[in-house]
XYZ file of C-alpha atoms in Angstrom:
559
model
C 27.541 156.628 77.981
C 29.748 153.492 77.890
C 33.295 153.793 76.802
C 34.743 150.728 75.135
C 37.622 152.270 73.219
C 40.859 150.348 73.363
C 43.685 151.628 75.410
C 45.774 152.688 72.400
C 42.954 154.922 71.111
C 42.539 156.246 74.592
C 46.144 157.274 74.557
C 45.779 159.346 71.555
C 42.384 160.965 72.234
C 42.690 164.204 74.335
C 38.913 164.240 74.603
C 38.936 160.849 76.435
C 41.645 162.265 78.833
C 39.376 165.146 79.523
C 36.525 162.761 80.125
C 38.773 160.631 82.479
C 39.852 163.884 84.255
C 36.201 164.579 84.966
C 35.753 161.069 86.412
C 38.797 161.571 88.655
C 37.434 164.838 89.924
C 33.811 163.531 90.014
C 32.627 166.173 87.545
C 30.285 165.655 84.623
C 28.910 167.859 82.026
C 25.251 168.116 80.920
C 24.274 165.547 83.355
C 25.651 162.691 81.183
C 26.373 159.271 82.922
C 29.838 158.574 82.185
C 31.303 155.064 82.830
C 34.628 153.475 81.993
C 34.603 149.702 81.169
C 36.082 147.883 83.984
C 38.582 145.993 81.988
C 40.352 149.093 80.977
C 40.234 150.983 84.126
C 43.538 150.022 85.649
C 45.478 150.816 82.415
C 43.507 154.061 81.775
C 44.622 155.325 85.336
C 48.166 154.569 84.666
C 47.945 156.168 81.147
C 46.267 159.300 82.669
C 48.930 159.695 85.408
C 51.881 159.227 82.762
C 50.166 161.766 80.545
C 49.669 164.194 83.615
C 53.272 163.777 84.701
C 54.550 164.509 81.276
C 52.423 167.740 81.094
C 53.810 169.035 84.372
C 57.540 168.443 83.660
C 59.589 171.629 84.188
C 60.191 173.519 80.919
C 63.958 173.588 81.604
C 64.315 169.793 80.803
C 63.311 170.664 77.157
C 65.791 173.085 76.640
C 68.603 171.926 74.288
C 72.295 173.173 74.403
C 73.233 174.610 71.140
C 76.787 174.056 69.506
C 79.160 176.730 70.355
C 81.678 178.576 68.285
C 84.345 177.593 70.697
C 85.899 174.129 69.966
C 86.748 173.703 73.669
C 83.432 174.593 74.883
C 81.824 171.937 72.612
C 84.176 169.317 73.790
C 83.715 170.113 77.424
C 79.858 170.097 76.913
C 80.055 166.652 75.293
C 82.281 165.238 78.166
C 79.885 166.747 80.680
C 76.879 165.237 79.190
C 78.504 161.790 78.927
C 80.375 162.215 82.231
C 83.482 161.934 80.597
C 83.664 158.119 80.051
C 86.805 156.255 79.417
C 85.863 154.921 76.025
C 85.163 158.472 74.889
C 87.868 159.283 72.347
C 88.638 162.891 71.421
C 91.262 163.904 68.920
C 92.177 167.646 68.287
C 94.256 168.670 65.298
C 94.870 171.599 62.990
C 94.244 171.944 59.351
C 97.763 173.244 58.186
C 96.573 174.911 54.949
C 94.276 177.322 56.812
C 95.477 177.063 60.443
C 91.932 176.219 61.573
C 91.586 173.972 64.814
C 89.325 171.041 64.520
C 88.275 168.084 66.601
C 86.553 164.619 66.321
C 85.040 162.539 68.938
C 83.739 158.936 69.085
C 83.006 156.083 71.324
C 85.723 153.378 71.236
C 84.091 149.928 70.430
C 81.105 151.340 68.451
C 82.881 152.701 65.482
C 85.145 151.367 62.534
C 88.416 152.866 63.213
C 89.563 152.157 59.676
C 86.760 154.286 58.377
C 87.684 157.083 60.597
C 91.503 156.873 59.624
C 90.996 156.691 55.979
C 87.890 158.575 55.246
C 88.141 161.441 58.001
C 91.591 162.068 59.477
C 93.565 161.119 56.229
C 91.487 163.459 54.226
C 91.792 166.299 56.803
C 95.250 165.964 57.612
C 97.011 164.985 54.434
C 94.742 165.425 51.498
C 93.675 168.932 52.273
C 97.476 170.188 52.033
C 97.382 169.430 48.425
C 94.298 171.540 47.710
C 93.480 175.163 48.292
C 90.668 175.704 51.035
C 88.956 178.861 51.971
C 90.133 180.638 55.030
C 86.696 182.015 56.022
C 85.340 179.636 58.608
C 81.779 179.079 57.288
C 82.905 178.454 53.656
C 85.633 176.138 54.958
C 83.181 174.127 56.847
C 80.967 173.698 53.791
C 84.072 172.543 51.743
C 84.963 170.010 54.294
C 81.305 168.774 54.543
C 81.014 168.434 50.770
C 84.453 167.908 49.284
C 86.826 166.646 51.903
C 85.236 164.075 54.269
C 84.277 161.013 52.269
C 81.862 159.195 54.598
C 78.551 158.259 52.946
C 76.045 159.153 55.643
C 76.839 162.568 57.062
C 74.630 165.498 58.127
C 74.856 168.748 59.932
C 73.686 169.165 63.545
C 73.393 172.239 65.925
C 71.941 170.673 69.193
C 74.077 168.741 71.727
C 71.262 166.242 72.257
C 71.291 165.073 68.777
C 75.038 164.934 68.727
C 74.979 162.651 71.924
C 72.479 160.299 70.359
C 74.415 160.084 67.300
C 77.790 159.483 69.134
C 76.188 156.799 71.217
C 74.855 155.198 68.047
C 78.258 154.756 66.539
C 78.664 158.054 64.835
C 81.845 160.167 64.721
C 81.419 163.976 65.528
C 83.502 166.651 63.852
C 83.663 170.229 65.228
C 85.515 173.093 63.386
C 86.534 175.948 65.797
C 84.821 179.334 65.087
C 81.638 177.744 63.790
C 78.431 176.651 65.436
C 77.682 173.545 63.703
C 78.921 170.007 63.959
C 78.916 167.169 61.528
C 77.727 163.563 62.477
C 79.208 161.024 60.506
C 77.878 157.351 60.417
C 80.988 155.182 61.308
C 79.278 152.243 62.965
C 81.652 149.248 63.263
C 80.654 146.997 66.298
C 80.915 143.189 65.925
C 77.699 141.542 64.478
C 76.766 137.916 64.649
C 76.984 136.211 61.378
C 73.895 135.062 59.314
C 73.147 131.315 59.938
C 70.062 129.140 60.367
C 67.880 129.892 63.292
C 68.212 127.177 65.839
C 64.403 127.399 67.031
C 63.046 127.194 63.388
C 65.080 124.767 61.391
C 63.610 123.476 58.268
C 64.553 120.293 56.301
C 63.982 122.089 53.036
C 64.290 125.796 52.356
C 66.641 128.846 52.883
C 69.259 128.572 55.682
C 69.588 132.144 56.583
C 68.021 134.025 59.767
C 67.728 137.322 61.047
C 70.637 138.828 63.358
C 70.646 141.662 65.961
C 71.338 144.363 63.418
C 68.356 146.010 62.043
C 70.088 147.205 58.896
C 71.178 143.652 58.160
C 67.626 142.307 58.836
C 66.086 144.962 56.418
C 68.651 143.910 53.748
C 67.522 140.138 54.158
C 63.891 141.344 53.655
C 65.080 143.490 50.520
C 66.700 140.361 49.135
C 63.520 138.467 49.300
C 61.220 141.304 48.122
C 62.821 143.114 45.292
C 60.012 145.591 44.762
C 60.180 149.377 44.782
C 56.877 149.345 46.843
C 58.577 147.739 49.859
C 58.514 150.333 52.697
C 60.463 150.791 55.957
C 59.173 153.309 58.291
C 61.310 154.181 61.231
C 60.467 154.809 64.938
C 62.408 155.394 67.968
C 61.771 153.306 71.023
C 62.732 154.001 74.560
C 63.228 157.188 76.463
C 66.851 156.356 77.135
C 67.821 153.483 75.146
C 66.841 155.322 71.947
C 66.642 151.866 69.877
C 65.424 151.896 66.248
C 62.214 150.228 65.405
C 61.318 149.749 61.776
C 57.908 148.837 60.444
C 58.080 147.023 57.099
C 55.292 146.638 54.446
C 54.320 146.743 50.972
C 52.593 149.641 49.727
C 49.559 148.821 47.581
C 49.120 145.418 49.314
C 48.580 146.267 53.005
C 45.187 147.617 54.069
C 45.683 151.234 55.192
C 43.744 150.882 58.320
C 45.829 148.043 59.595
C 48.999 149.993 58.842
C 47.606 153.087 60.412
C 46.777 151.141 63.598
C 50.174 149.435 63.741
C 51.828 152.867 63.599
C 49.656 154.448 65.940
C 49.950 152.048 68.750
C 53.765 152.057 68.287
C 53.609 155.698 68.845
C 52.132 155.238 72.191
C 55.047 153.254 73.614
C 56.588 154.919 76.558
C 59.254 152.891 78.197
C 63.013 153.284 79.003
C 64.352 150.189 77.432
C 63.116 147.455 74.896
C 65.729 144.851 74.496
C 63.345 142.585 72.465
C 60.282 142.698 70.460
C 58.480 140.950 73.192
C 58.288 144.335 74.940
C 56.757 145.655 71.927
C 54.331 142.908 71.505
C 53.142 143.300 75.052
C 52.573 146.963 74.687
C 50.568 146.966 71.512
C 48.712 143.836 71.548
C 44.842 144.004 71.766
C 44.307 141.968 74.838
C 46.868 141.552 77.603
C 44.603 139.046 79.502
C 44.423 136.659 76.713
C 46.803 133.535 76.948
C 47.080 133.462 73.082
C 49.714 135.279 71.183
C 48.209 138.124 68.981
C 51.356 138.478 66.976
C 53.711 136.030 65.349
C 57.436 136.182 66.025
C 60.058 134.625 63.687
C 63.829 134.452 62.897
C 63.250 133.596 59.164
C 63.317 136.180 56.620
C 61.585 134.028 54.159
C 58.546 133.733 56.488
C 58.478 137.576 57.064
C 58.571 138.221 53.345
C 55.650 135.812 52.669
C 53.671 137.285 55.373
C 54.520 140.901 54.037
C 53.430 139.817 50.429
C 50.124 138.484 51.941
C 49.298 141.962 53.372
C 50.659 141.798 56.881
C 53.189 144.204 58.725
C 56.576 143.360 60.075
C 58.041 144.926 63.071
C 61.894 144.926 63.278
C 63.657 145.997 66.461
C 67.516 146.877 66.563
C 69.130 144.497 68.862
C 67.187 141.342 68.498
C 66.765 138.670 65.688
C 62.972 138.043 66.333
C 60.641 140.042 64.019
C 56.917 140.587 64.674
C 54.355 140.036 62.016
C 50.710 141.304 62.494
C 47.869 140.738 62.406
C 47.987 137.159 63.450
C 45.140 134.693 63.523
C 44.719 131.157 65.091
C 45.476 129.366 61.787
C 48.700 131.226 61.382
C 50.132 129.773 64.754
C 50.013 126.302 63.047
C 51.804 127.211 59.723
C 55.386 126.214 59.122
C 57.830 127.050 56.356
C 58.080 123.317 55.528
C 54.395 123.545 54.321
C 55.259 125.521 51.203
C 58.557 124.018 50.241
C 56.998 120.406 50.135
C 54.214 119.331 47.655
C 50.772 120.147 48.757
C 49.798 116.608 49.896
C 52.878 116.616 52.307
C 52.074 120.062 53.539
C 48.529 119.291 54.156
C 49.306 116.076 56.118
C 51.676 118.056 58.160
C 49.031 120.626 58.977
C 46.437 117.954 59.981
C 49.011 116.416 62.305
C 49.678 119.814 63.900
C 45.973 120.464 64.492
C 45.625 117.066 65.993
C 48.544 117.946 68.308
C 47.205 121.217 69.510
C 44.074 119.280 70.445
C 45.917 116.527 72.227
C 48.244 119.069 73.891
C 45.168 120.776 75.564
C 42.535 117.929 76.147
C 44.330 114.518 76.191
C 45.266 114.485 79.842
C 41.643 115.885 80.738
C 39.882 113.302 78.673
C 41.992 110.428 80.466
C 40.778 111.954 84.036
C 37.216 112.281 82.938
C 36.898 108.794 81.394
C 38.714 107.178 84.247
C 37.112 109.089 87.064
C 33.519 109.548 85.708
C 32.557 108.037 82.372
C 34.070 104.591 82.711
C 31.318 103.122 80.533
C 32.442 105.001 77.347
C 35.717 102.993 77.436
C 35.753 99.675 75.736
C 35.618 96.704 78.068
C 39.006 95.281 77.277
C 40.740 98.646 77.394
C 38.974 99.546 80.771
C 40.003 96.271 82.277
C 43.692 96.958 81.171
C 43.581 100.412 82.595
C 42.140 99.183 85.952
C 44.957 96.534 86.184
C 47.689 99.126 85.665
C 46.040 101.501 88.177
C 45.847 98.812 90.972
C 47.833 99.862 94.056
C 48.204 103.711 92.733
C 47.530 105.770 95.825
C 46.353 108.868 93.974
C 43.133 109.676 91.868
C 43.658 110.300 88.294
C 43.745 113.952 88.577
C 46.463 114.019 91.098
C 48.369 111.536 89.114
C 48.076 113.583 85.908
C 48.957 116.730 87.601
C 52.125 115.393 89.282
C 53.428 113.859 85.949
C 52.407 117.114 84.099
C 54.326 119.360 86.504
C 57.432 116.911 86.402
C 57.215 117.157 82.563
C 57.123 120.983 82.603
C 60.109 121.251 84.878
C 62.217 118.847 82.883
C 61.439 120.904 79.915
C 62.275 124.265 81.584
C 65.543 122.757 82.943
C 66.431 121.474 79.546
C 65.963 124.769 77.922
C 68.021 126.665 80.636
C 71.054 124.343 80.444
C 73.606 124.184 77.737
C 72.298 122.455 74.539
C 74.274 119.303 75.110
C 73.524 118.827 78.627
C 69.775 120.030 78.268
C 69.010 117.371 75.675
C 70.370 114.668 77.961
C 68.552 115.874 80.974
C 65.231 116.074 79.071
C 65.655 112.418 77.776
C 67.276 110.668 80.628
C 65.110 112.584 83.204
C 61.945 111.563 81.717
C 63.039 108.095 81.350
C 64.387 107.605 84.742
C 61.593 109.566 86.752
C 58.725 107.806 84.795
C 60.177 104.257 85.181
C 60.807 105.115 88.891
C 57.409 106.550 89.397
C 55.840 103.385 87.803
C 58.083 100.907 89.964
C 57.218 102.865 93.065
C 53.475 102.616 92.393
C 53.010 106.274 92.364
C 51.609 106.511 88.877
C 50.259 103.941 86.461
C 51.977 103.131 83.077
C 48.978 104.409 81.067
C 49.529 107.838 82.873
C 53.142 107.858 81.598
C 52.058 107.108 78.086
C 49.337 109.909 78.178
C 51.708 112.478 79.387
C 54.432 111.561 76.887
C 51.920 111.731 74.088
C 50.890 115.157 75.323
C 54.518 116.317 75.424
C 55.222 115.017 72.009
C 52.060 116.806 70.543
C 53.027 120.023 72.168
C 56.422 119.816 70.283
C 54.724 119.634 67.041
C 53.313 123.209 67.300
C 55.893 125.526 65.459
C 54.962 128.747 67.363
C 56.586 128.652 70.695
C 54.232 131.153 72.362
C 51.240 129.351 71.280
C 52.492 126.077 72.439
C 52.979 127.524 75.847
C 49.396 128.904 75.941
C 48.069 125.523 75.116
C 50.242 123.934 77.761
C 48.916 126.567 80.238
C 45.173 125.813 79.386
C 45.870 122.032 79.744
C 45.895 122.507 83.496
C 42.745 124.180 83.585
C 41.129 121.597 81.542
C 42.458 118.845 83.706
C 41.112 120.579 86.805
C 37.537 120.943 85.135
C 37.558 117.175 84.145
C 38.292 116.305 87.721
C 35.404 118.219 88.984
C 32.640 117.733 86.244
C 34.075 115.007 84.055
C 33.363 115.055 80.258
C 30.998 118.045 80.994
C 33.939 120.069 82.416
C 36.115 119.291 79.259
C 33.049 120.403 77.005
C 32.509 123.694 78.943
C 36.427 124.395 78.618
C 36.203 123.833 75.048
C 33.300 126.068 74.624
C 35.077 128.770 76.729
C 38.034 128.699 74.644
C 35.986 129.157 71.624
C 34.029 131.998 72.997
C 37.188 133.792 73.991
C 39.089 133.330 70.568
C 35.942 134.445 68.778
C 35.971 137.673 70.630
C 39.830 138.146 70.256
C 41.217 140.345 67.679
C 44.750 141.364 66.294
C 44.937 144.788 64.949
C 41.157 144.704 64.217
C 41.288 141.444 62.342
C 39.068 138.487 64.081
C 41.555 135.923 65.568
C 39.331 133.043 64.313
C 39.238 134.292 60.716
C 38.707 132.533 58.278
C 36.586 130.151 60.422
C 34.496 132.939 61.868
C 33.951 135.362 60.108
C 34.047 132.970 57.202
C 36.105 133.625 54.271
C 35.788 130.701 51.938
C 38.919 131.666 49.705
C 41.215 131.398 52.607
C 40.212 127.811 53.199
C 42.799 126.936 50.335
C 45.569 127.726 52.888
C 44.331 126.923 56.225
C 43.945 123.035 57.360
C 44.450 121.899 53.914
C 47.189 123.442 51.880
C 45.904 123.664 48.327
C 48.388 123.389 45.517
C 50.249 126.783 44.751
C 48.712 126.836 41.212
C 45.207 127.499 42.621
C 46.136 129.830 45.346
C 45.892 133.010 43.179
C 44.581 135.445 45.926
C 45.806 136.833 49.085
C 44.048 136.112 52.227
C 40.596 138.001 52.288
C 40.622 138.273 56.032
C 43.543 140.946 55.607
C 41.597 142.930 53.150
C 44.732 143.482 50.871
C 44.476 146.329 48.177
C 45.809 144.064 45.509
C 43.949 140.844 46.057
C 45.667 138.858 43.355
C 49.127 137.292 44.065
C 49.055 135.321 40.749
C 47.388 135.591 37.297
C 44.386 133.458 36.929
C 45.048 132.996 33.243
C 48.440 131.373 34.093
C 47.139 128.491 36.244
C 48.181 125.023 35.022
C 45.219 123.018 33.960
């Protein structure tokens, strides 16, 4: 019996854990020959140990402290749980009309003090004096809950763990002496970054707004683009200790149920302490962690996310980061840009063709130069061959070493420019490239044609809109250069075939990475290399198997 289940299926399958336990102890049942696929073995072992550790935790850790009837006891419990931090604010007071003691608690810097003053304290200390309240404790609590406090999001709580989580998320806690319940009131008021155009995804024509670090704001930006009642937001909580909010967004009636189910199932397997960015989520739930290619797209643009959702994809929003993930992703999706749809179809198609050529040059241009110069000189036109030979006269290194040195210098300049402040980084990239390239040619270390090849390769990589995909191609480029140095054009062809074999076997949430090339979906070619006019794109991508296949009415096409 060969087990080829993905890790995420294994995590939720208790039978597989039983099977794996038998593997650990060397036991088998019924003489069956159990065998775990080698590629998953390391991740299965860690998953099994994690599940085993969770099952052997002491039961006392799961016991939650209940809210006491004593006000002082509740406040002391809260202080003890949070270790009495300096930013914990506690205000005790008495309701004069009933002579009941009360208390509120919040974390300074996480709340809106104006809301606390006007919607909570002012109502409890001033307005209640002008109305008759019940003197019975339980009835008084209900009146305060339903009639006095004017905060929009408010709920009752009886457990200290829930109260601590709420106060650390920006809520204010209300206690009433003599009653064993508390109120958690959402009074979030920390500083947020203003909505502005994303610096990493600028467009010449189109919307100028981008996501921010607040997930509620990001959800509202998506709602502004998709004003349909079937737009859904499913909330998860990520991180054992960080307790960050993760939201899965989709349109019910469009997204395929199996894709949605798979996304939610994988998210539920996440077991980490802290996830500051969606990059953590991507690495945890991706299909193959060994693949250099990104199996999810990330973007800061609400318009792109809205368009992906309406095609039948799922968006993953994480509180604290402006980067939103969209799944499933395919090879063609990595070369799409928002400008493609905001310009006329001829312009959009030309830009896409240039990006496909740019992706090819990014990977294979240096390796083709190495192969032709080192092995297949006869394939170079005579005049060009004489020109290359003349420029390489006196260069002490073979073409591979020459290309490797210049490639590494270019990558280091690019990394240095990204880490420095924007004004300095741009200067370092331009001046550094010019100075080092000119100095290397003057010193006879590299040939001028090599500088041209490296410059064209760098420019081609900048044309790729998806940053993660561009890095993957830059990494593969060095492997293609090595193959060309060893086998010439045969090595380049082998690398090309190996890349195709890999991506054909790669999937994203069950969707083939090479779709619609393979498997073939003819209708999807209208929005692939050539972007057909919008008036003829009446169907959603077949590769995503949307429930509602039509995005526009056929009868309304303009003839």
